[in-house]
């Protein structure tokens, strides 16, 4: 059966007691794309993913994966979905080969295919020479690579990556990006969550932003940016004493609402920013404000995020905890 | 490969130290007992017999249960409800003709901690009634048959034994419970902490298969530790009266109790994230069950208000079943029905409840 969408989510709702983790979400993820799921901590990303993976039962709504109903055909769905969790799940007491052998057994792979698949996987992860070494002796990056190929061993059509690069150093992160792109080029649909907005911006074909369990916006990174504003973001670096006055000046003379923090004033110029910039500079000069630097750019994913969720992505540690607790009592 | 992962050495050492310490050291204890329950069957029903019973009750050492038939008295004895049965024959107190006896005393050494005191009281009381205390005949094989005149005492079920054998059965039950506690529950918590549980649940294998795997892991460890404890007991001087077949019965009983226990520990562990909390709670549940199961002393010597805790305790039946094959030398059908029946029910409960009440608790 040919289906255009890898994942379709209809009216998905999940409640933990009184707390609604996911509220009537509708979402479709196309075949072969890299899809980013962004949201502040506690927004319902983990819950959505858990329902997608079939380890949490939705309160209502429906998910189809590769045309299969996620609830009714749960074990068939599990064969086509791979998952890589935030933490690295490899067994330190077992060798790289044994780790993969367990994955092969868990996914009911035919016995005669094991050797070939495991060999390929180890080769891809550049771990072939370490195949009989215990995973406990591996470096963080090696373990992560082993875990990625372990999640991919059953050749899923969709792979879900939960914050794949959190905690990795820059080198390993770039390596992980490369591997994600390579997977995607083989036709695997990639669904990822991330805290790094620049990562989502670079990697994802489309992004969904969710907050309080609701879908706030969905589109390509540039669509999302245009959605926030046609204008540009203005940043003025001045002194701490004058920041407030600069903000007041922007409001009174040009009608620009801005925020200031320490010595930095940030505002959005909605109409005709290129035309307005010189006037602003003149006005600043006239008022004899100290101006250390001025910059103007298109909104970033950060701006999109803040505009849509009203918060910075790392601001909601408290809510994150409550989501965790709710998940702990699930099922 | 995965069952014994990482901590098999620690587990084996721990589970072997336990029997060594307890059987070798505490095995030498000679318990004395107070207010021992005995059953009296009075077939004479004459003033002399009433006086005899009265004298038995006099003092604090015996507590007399009046029973109408010898058969039901022996049932009480077998179920460890009483430590001895005194049968007053119709001829009492006139000495019967020939070699017939007036009073028969039946006792079983499975309650031996209380028995010596009880027997000496009975014989000293009987002296006052001119019934000659006969030589106590040991090592009678079934069926018991009174042969002596005067007071005859018959050791039921024949096996000669000591406290070490008595204790070994209890220790085997204990290490089996520990095997379940550590092999089932703790390995589940460890797997959850390592994330393995998540991988298992994400794969197409069924959730119950994961649970069953953990239950079997606990059971395999229990059987291993049970066999080790038995070996320690045999070295210390305990015996299995039934022989090799008895060992198989013991293994079967260990398998049954630990399947049930593992199920229970998995329900507990699946709701807890800290090994420490789980260990404390596990011990709080298992240790009292063990003490009340008659592992250390006959459960008949527990105070009355504690008896129900012993009756509704699956471990009691595991200990009693093992004790039958180790002390008595054969497994009476009524015991098989009761002990194995209760264990089978506990097994079914433990495993099915773990399927039903399991919480993956992964996030």
GROMACS .gro file of C-alpha atoms in nm, chain B residues 21-320:
model
  300
  352UNK     CA    1   2.578  -1.887   5.916
  353UNK     CA    2   2.229  -1.991   6.011
  354UNK     CA    3   2.248  -2.368   5.972
  355UNK     CA    4   2.593  -2.414   6.124
  356UNK     CA    5   2.543  -2.177   6.414
  357UNK     CA    6   2.175  -2.165   6.496
  358UNK     CA    7   2.135  -2.528   6.395
  359UNK     CA    8   2.284  -2.626   6.732
  360UNK     CA    9   2.021  -2.452   6.933
  361UNK     CA   10   1.805  -2.678   7.149
  362UNK     CA   11   1.479  -2.507   7.195
  363UNK     CA   12   1.267  -2.573   7.499
  364UNK     CA   13   0.900  -2.505   7.498
  365UNK     CA   14   0.624  -2.395   7.720
  366UNK     CA   15   0.255  -2.464   7.704
  367UNK     CA   16   0.288  -2.720   7.430
  368UNK     CA   17  -0.038  -2.819   7.265
  369UNK     CA   18  -0.125  -3.185   7.280
  370UNK     CA   19  -0.441  -3.360   7.169
  371UNK     CA   20  -0.608  -3.606   7.401
  372UNK     CA   21  -0.847  -3.873   7.282
  373UNK     CA   22  -1.036  -4.025   7.570
  374UNK     CA   23  -1.182  -4.366   7.484
  375UNK     CA   24  -1.206  -4.468   7.851
  376UNK     CA   25  -1.444  -4.197   7.969
  377UNK     CA   26  -1.416  -4.298   8.333
  378UNK     CA   27  -1.326  -4.093   8.643
  379UNK     CA   28  -0.968  -4.215   8.629
  380UNK     CA   29  -0.924  -4.092   8.273
  381UNK     CA   30  -1.072  -3.752   8.361
  382UNK     CA   31  -0.832  -3.728   8.651
  383UNK     CA   32  -0.547  -3.824   8.422
  384UNK     CA   33  -0.637  -3.547   8.177
  385UNK     CA   34  -0.670  -3.305   8.464
  386UNK     CA   35  -0.324  -3.392   8.581
  387UNK     CA   36  -0.186  -3.342   8.233
  388UNK     CA   37  -0.329  -2.992   8.232
  389UNK     CA   38  -0.191  -2.922   8.572
  390UNK     CA   39   0.110  -2.700   8.558
  391UNK     CA   40   0.211  -2.490   8.263
  392UNK     CA   41   0.388  -2.724   8.034
  393UNK     CA   42   0.098  -2.873   7.840
  394UNK     CA   43  -0.216  -2.732   7.690
  395UNK     CA   44  -0.470  -3.001   7.621
  396UNK     CA   45  -0.706  -3.014   7.325
  397UNK     CA   46  -0.982  -3.272   7.362
  398UNK     CA   47  -1.051  -3.459   7.043
  399UNK     CA   48  -1.310  -3.731   6.995
  400UNK     CA   49  -1.143  -3.962   6.747
  401UNK     CA   50  -0.791  -4.084   6.708
  402UNK     CA   51  -0.803  -4.012   6.336
  403UNK     CA   52  -0.876  -3.641   6.373
  404UNK     CA   53  -0.617  -3.614   6.650
  405UNK     CA   54  -0.353  -3.759   6.420
  406UNK     CA   55  -0.458  -3.513   6.152
  407UNK     CA   56  -0.395  -3.230   6.397
  408UNK     CA   57  -0.057  -3.379   6.474
  409UNK     CA   58   0.030  -3.403   6.111
  410UNK     CA   59  -0.070  -3.046   6.043
  411UNK     CA   60   0.153  -2.933   6.329
  412UNK     CA   61  -0.144  -2.806   6.524
  413UNK     CA   62  -0.043  -3.018   6.821
  414UNK     CA   63   0.292  -3.162   6.922
  415UNK     CA   64   0.170  -3.497   7.047
  416UNK     CA   65  -0.143  -3.708   7.065
  417UNK     CA   66  -0.234  -3.896   7.381
  418UNK     CA   67  -0.485  -4.176   7.329
  419UNK     CA   68  -0.645  -4.311   7.645
  420UNK     CA   69  -0.761  -4.662   7.563
  421UNK     CA   70  -1.088  -4.809   7.702
  422UNK     CA   71  -0.892  -5.036   7.937
  423UNK     CA   72  -0.751  -4.741   8.129
  424UNK     CA   73  -0.647  -4.744   8.412
  425UNK     CA   74  -0.641  -5.124   8.452
  426UNK     CA   75  -0.340  -5.263   8.289
  427UNK     CA   76  -0.456  -5.463   7.992
  428UNK     CA   77  -0.385  -5.827   7.944
  429UNK     CA   78  -0.073  -5.935   7.766
  430UNK     CA   79   0.116  -5.667   7.587
  431UNK     CA   80  -0.167  -5.419   7.527
  432UNK     CA   81  -0.117  -5.064   7.650
  433UNK     CA   82  -0.342  -4.825   7.836
  434UNK     CA   83  -0.216  -4.503   7.692
  435UNK     CA   84  -0.061  -4.449   7.355
  436UNK     CA   85   0.138  -4.139   7.281
  437UNK     CA   86   0.203  -4.040   6.923
  438UNK     CA   87   0.445  -3.768   6.834
  439UNK     CA   88   0.623  -3.644   6.531
  440UNK     CA   89   0.969  -3.501   6.535
  441UNK     CA   90   0.876  -3.225   6.297
  442UNK     CA   91   0.767  -3.051   6.615
  443UNK     CA   92   1.059  -3.183   6.805
  444UNK     CA   93   1.150  -2.854   6.965
  445UNK     CA   94   0.845  -2.893   7.187
  446UNK     CA   95   0.822  -3.268   7.199
  447UNK     CA   96   1.083  -3.381   7.457
  448UNK     CA   97   0.934  -3.165   7.730
  449UNK     CA   98   0.583  -3.277   7.643
  450UNK     CA   99   0.679  -3.644   7.648
  451UNK     CA  100   0.850  -3.625   7.984
  452UNK     CA  101   0.550  -3.450   8.137
  453UNK     CA  102   0.314  -3.712   7.999
  454UNK     CA  103   0.524  -3.996   8.127
  455UNK     CA  104   0.565  -3.846   8.471
  456UNK     CA  105   0.190  -3.789   8.500
  457UNK     CA  106   0.119  -4.140   8.378
  458UNK     CA  107   0.339  -4.288   8.650
  459UNK     CA  108   0.090  -4.168   8.905
  460UNK     CA  109  -0.173  -4.379   8.732
  461UNK     CA  110   0.030  -4.694   8.745
  462UNK     CA  111   0.078  -4.708   8.376
  463UNK     CA  112   0.430  -4.813   8.320
  464UNK     CA  113   0.624  -4.576   8.102
  465UNK     CA  114   0.761  -4.808   7.844
  466UNK     CA  115   1.087  -4.774   7.672
  467UNK     CA  116   1.040  -4.505   7.417
  468UNK     CA  117   1.069  -4.675   7.088
  469UNK     CA  118   1.226  -4.472   6.816
  470UNK     CA  119   1.248  -4.526   6.448
  471UNK     CA  120   0.914  -4.691   6.394
  472UNK     CA  121   0.808  -4.696   6.039
  473UNK     CA  122   0.448  -4.650   5.949
  474UNK     CA  123   0.191  -4.757   6.037
  475UNK     CA  124   0.220  -4.687   6.409
  476UNK     CA  125   0.113  -4.974   6.621
  477UNK     CA  126   0.108  -4.965   6.999
  478UNK     CA  127   0.295  -5.269   7.121
  479UNK     CA  128   0.389  -5.193   7.481
  480UNK     CA  129   0.174  -5.228   7.781
  481UNK     CA  130   0.118  -4.930   7.997
  482UNK     CA  131   0.226  -4.611   7.824
  483UNK     CA  132   0.348  -4.661   7.476
  484UNK     CA  133   0.490  -4.382   7.276
  485UNK     CA  134   0.514  -4.397   6.906
  486UNK     CA  135   0.722  -4.175   6.687
  487UNK     CA  136   0.512  -4.121   6.381
  488UNK     CA  137   0.650  -4.115   6.030
  489UNK     CA  138   0.970  -4.279   6.133
  490UNK     CA  139   1.240  -4.035   6.034
  491UNK     CA  140   1.505  -3.963   6.287
  492UNK     CA  141   1.618  -3.613   6.260
  493UNK     CA  142   1.763  -3.310   6.419
  494UNK     CA  143   1.712  -2.939   6.424
  495UNK     CA  144   1.948  -2.887   6.132
  496UNK     CA  145   1.717  -3.074   5.899
  497UNK     CA  146   1.423  -2.884   6.040
  498UNK     CA  147   1.601  -2.556   5.985
  499UNK     CA  148   1.740  -2.635   5.642
  500UNK     CA  149   1.390  -2.652   5.493
  501UNK     CA  150   1.323  -2.304   5.629
  502UNK     CA  151   1.652  -2.169   5.498
  503UNK     CA  152   1.587  -2.305   5.151
  504UNK     CA  153   1.256  -2.120   5.148
  505UNK     CA  154   1.434  -1.807   5.261
  506UNK     CA  155   1.706  -1.806   4.996
  507UNK     CA  156   1.440  -1.884   4.737
  508UNK     CA  157   1.253  -1.571   4.843
  509UNK     CA  158   1.577  -1.372   4.833
  510UNK     CA  159   1.654  -1.508   4.488
  511UNK     CA  160   1.320  -1.375   4.368
  512UNK     CA  161   1.370  -1.046   4.545
  513UNK     CA  162   1.709  -0.987   4.383
  514UNK     CA  163   1.676  -1.176   4.058
  515UNK     CA  164   1.327  -1.054   3.975
  516UNK     CA  165   1.267  -0.711   4.121
  517UNK     CA  166   1.613  -0.562   4.144
  518UNK     CA  167   1.705  -0.669   3.794
  519UNK     CA  168   1.389  -0.495   3.674
  520UNK     CA  169   1.486  -0.171   3.848
  521UNK     CA  170   1.841  -0.196   3.714
  522UNK     CA  171   1.712  -0.257   3.365
  523UNK     CA  172   1.487   0.043   3.392
  524UNK     CA  173   1.771   0.260   3.515
  525UNK     CA  174   1.992   0.142   3.229
  526UNK     CA  175   1.712   0.199   2.980
  527UNK     CA  176   1.701  -0.167   2.875
  528UNK     CA  177   1.340  -0.191   2.984
  529UNK     CA  178   1.251   0.084   2.740
  530UNK     CA  179   1.425  -0.099   2.456
  531UNK     CA  180   1.235  -0.414   2.545
  532UNK     CA  181   0.899  -0.240   2.553
  533UNK     CA  182   0.965  -0.061   2.225
  534UNK     CA  183   1.040  -0.385   2.048
  535UNK     CA  184   0.764  -0.601   1.903
  536UNK     CA  185   0.788  -0.862   2.178
  537UNK     CA  186   0.490  -0.859   2.410
  538UNK     CA  187   0.499  -0.684   2.745
  539UNK     CA  188   0.409  -1.006   2.921
  540UNK     CA  189   0.709  -1.177   2.766
  541UNK     CA  190   0.930  -0.911   2.926
  542UNK     CA  191   0.763  -0.966   3.263
  543UNK     CA  192   0.782  -1.343   3.230
  544UNK     CA  193   1.150  -1.313   3.147
  545UNK     CA  194   1.208  -1.127   3.472
  546UNK     CA  195   0.998  -1.378   3.667
  547UNK     CA  196   1.200  -1.666   3.523
  548UNK     CA  197   1.525  -1.486   3.593
  549UNK     CA  198   1.425  -1.463   3.959
  550UNK     CA  199   1.318  -1.828   3.959
  551UNK     CA  200   1.640  -1.959   3.806
  552UNK     CA  201   1.842  -1.770   4.066
  553UNK     CA  202   1.616  -1.900   4.344
  554UNK     CA  203   1.662  -2.260   4.235
  555UNK     CA  204   2.037  -2.217   4.222
  556UNK     CA  205   2.050  -2.062   4.568
  557UNK     CA  206   1.803  -2.318   4.703
  558UNK     CA  207   2.021  -2.604   4.583
  559UNK     CA  208   2.328  -2.435   4.734
  560UNK     CA  209   2.146  -2.392   5.066
  561UNK     CA  210   2.043  -2.758   5.058
  562UNK     CA  211   2.403  -2.856   4.993
  563UNK     CA  212   2.519  -2.647   5.288
  564UNK     CA  213   2.250  -2.811   5.502
  565UNK     CA  214   2.357  -3.162   5.397
  566UNK     CA  215   2.718  -3.080   5.476
  567UNK     CA  216   2.613  -2.948   5.816
  568UNK     CA  217   2.439  -3.275   5.891
  569UNK     CA  218   2.083  -3.231   5.775
  570UNK     CA  219   1.919  -3.512   5.586
  571UNK     CA  220   1.659  -3.564   5.318
  572UNK     CA  221   1.460  -3.860   5.447
  573UNK     CA  222   1.298  -3.916   5.110
  574UNK     CA  223   1.626  -3.935   4.922
  575UNK     CA  224   1.685  -3.821   4.566
  576UNK     CA  225   1.315  -3.799   4.488
  577UNK     CA  226   1.286  -3.566   4.786
  578UNK     CA  227   1.544  -3.335   4.632
  579UNK     CA  228   1.332  -3.316   4.318
  580UNK     CA  229   1.027  -3.232   4.531
  581UNK     CA  230   1.228  -2.960   4.704
  582UNK     CA  231   1.331  -2.813   4.368
  583UNK     CA  232   0.971  -2.822   4.248
  584UNK     CA  233   0.856  -2.643   4.563
  585UNK     CA  234   1.133  -2.384   4.524
  586UNK     CA  235   1.032  -2.327   4.162
  587UNK     CA  236   0.669  -2.279   4.259
  588UNK     CA  237   0.727  -2.042   4.549
  589UNK     CA  238   0.980  -1.834   4.359
  590UNK     CA  239   0.761  -1.801   4.049
  591UNK     CA  240   0.495  -1.656   4.276
  592UNK     CA  241   0.739  -1.443   4.473
  593UNK     CA  242   0.911  -1.312   4.160
  594UNK     CA  243   0.574  -1.201   4.028
  595UNK     CA  244   0.508  -1.012   4.350
  596UNK     CA  245   0.854  -0.855   4.357
  597UNK     CA  246   0.809  -0.740   3.998
  598UNK     CA  247   0.484  -0.566   4.083
  599UNK     CA  248   0.667  -0.391   4.367
  600UNK     CA  249   0.975  -0.309   4.165
  601UNK     CA  250   0.774  -0.181   3.870
  602UNK     CA  251   0.629   0.084   4.098
  603UNK     CA  252   0.956   0.193   4.250
  604UNK     CA  253   1.249   0.373   4.103
  605UNK     CA  254   1.496   0.339   4.388
  606UNK     CA  255   1.669   0.010   4.463
  607UNK     CA  256   1.704   0.119   4.826
  608UNK     CA  257   1.331   0.172   4.878
  609UNK     CA  258   1.257  -0.155   4.708
  610UNK     CA  259   1.510  -0.348   4.916
  611UNK     CA  260   1.372  -0.213   5.240
  612UNK     CA  261   1.014  -0.283   5.143
  613UNK     CA  262   1.106  -0.627   5.009
  614UNK     CA  263   1.273  -0.720   5.336
  615UNK     CA  264   0.984  -0.581   5.536
  616UNK     CA  265   0.755  -0.817   5.348
  617UNK     CA  266   0.976  -1.123   5.319
  618UNK     CA  267   1.134  -1.142   5.666
  619UNK     CA  268   0.808  -1.153   5.866
  620UNK     CA  269   0.667  -1.402   5.616
  621UNK     CA  270   0.971  -1.612   5.676
  622UNK     CA  271   0.958  -1.596   6.055
  623UNK     CA  272   0.587  -1.675   6.056
  624UNK     CA  273   0.624  -1.964   5.813
  625UNK     CA  274   0.768  -2.197   6.076
  626UNK     CA  275   1.115  -2.180   5.928
  627UNK     CA  276   1.289  -2.142   6.263
  628UNK     CA  277   1.041  -2.307   6.497
  629UNK     CA  278   0.713  -2.495   6.455
  630UNK     CA  279   0.437  -2.253   6.371
  631UNK     CA  280   0.221  -2.433   6.631
  632UNK     CA  281   0.428  -2.260   6.896
  633UNK     CA  282   0.328  -1.916   6.770
  634UNK     CA  283   0.081  -1.729   6.991
  635UNK     CA  284  -0.279  -1.773   6.883
  636UNK     CA  285  -0.323  -1.424   6.741
  637UNK     CA  286  -0.034  -1.484   6.507
  638UNK     CA  287  -0.160  -1.816   6.379
  639UNK     CA  288  -0.363  -1.661   6.095
  640UNK     CA  289  -0.046  -1.490   5.963
  641UNK     CA  290   0.107  -1.832   5.944
  642UNK     CA  291  -0.198  -1.990   5.784
  643UNK     CA  292  -0.232  -1.726   5.513
  644UNK     CA  293   0.133  -1.730   5.426
  645UNK     CA  294   0.242  -1.914   5.112
  646UNK     CA  295   0.585  -1.968   5.260
  647UNK     CA  296   0.434  -2.181   5.538
  648UNK     CA  297   0.328  -2.433   5.276
  649UNK     CA  298   0.661  -2.431   5.099
  650UNK     CA  299   0.839  -2.494   5.429
  651UNK     CA  300   0.589  -2.758   5.535
   0.00000   0.00000   0.00000
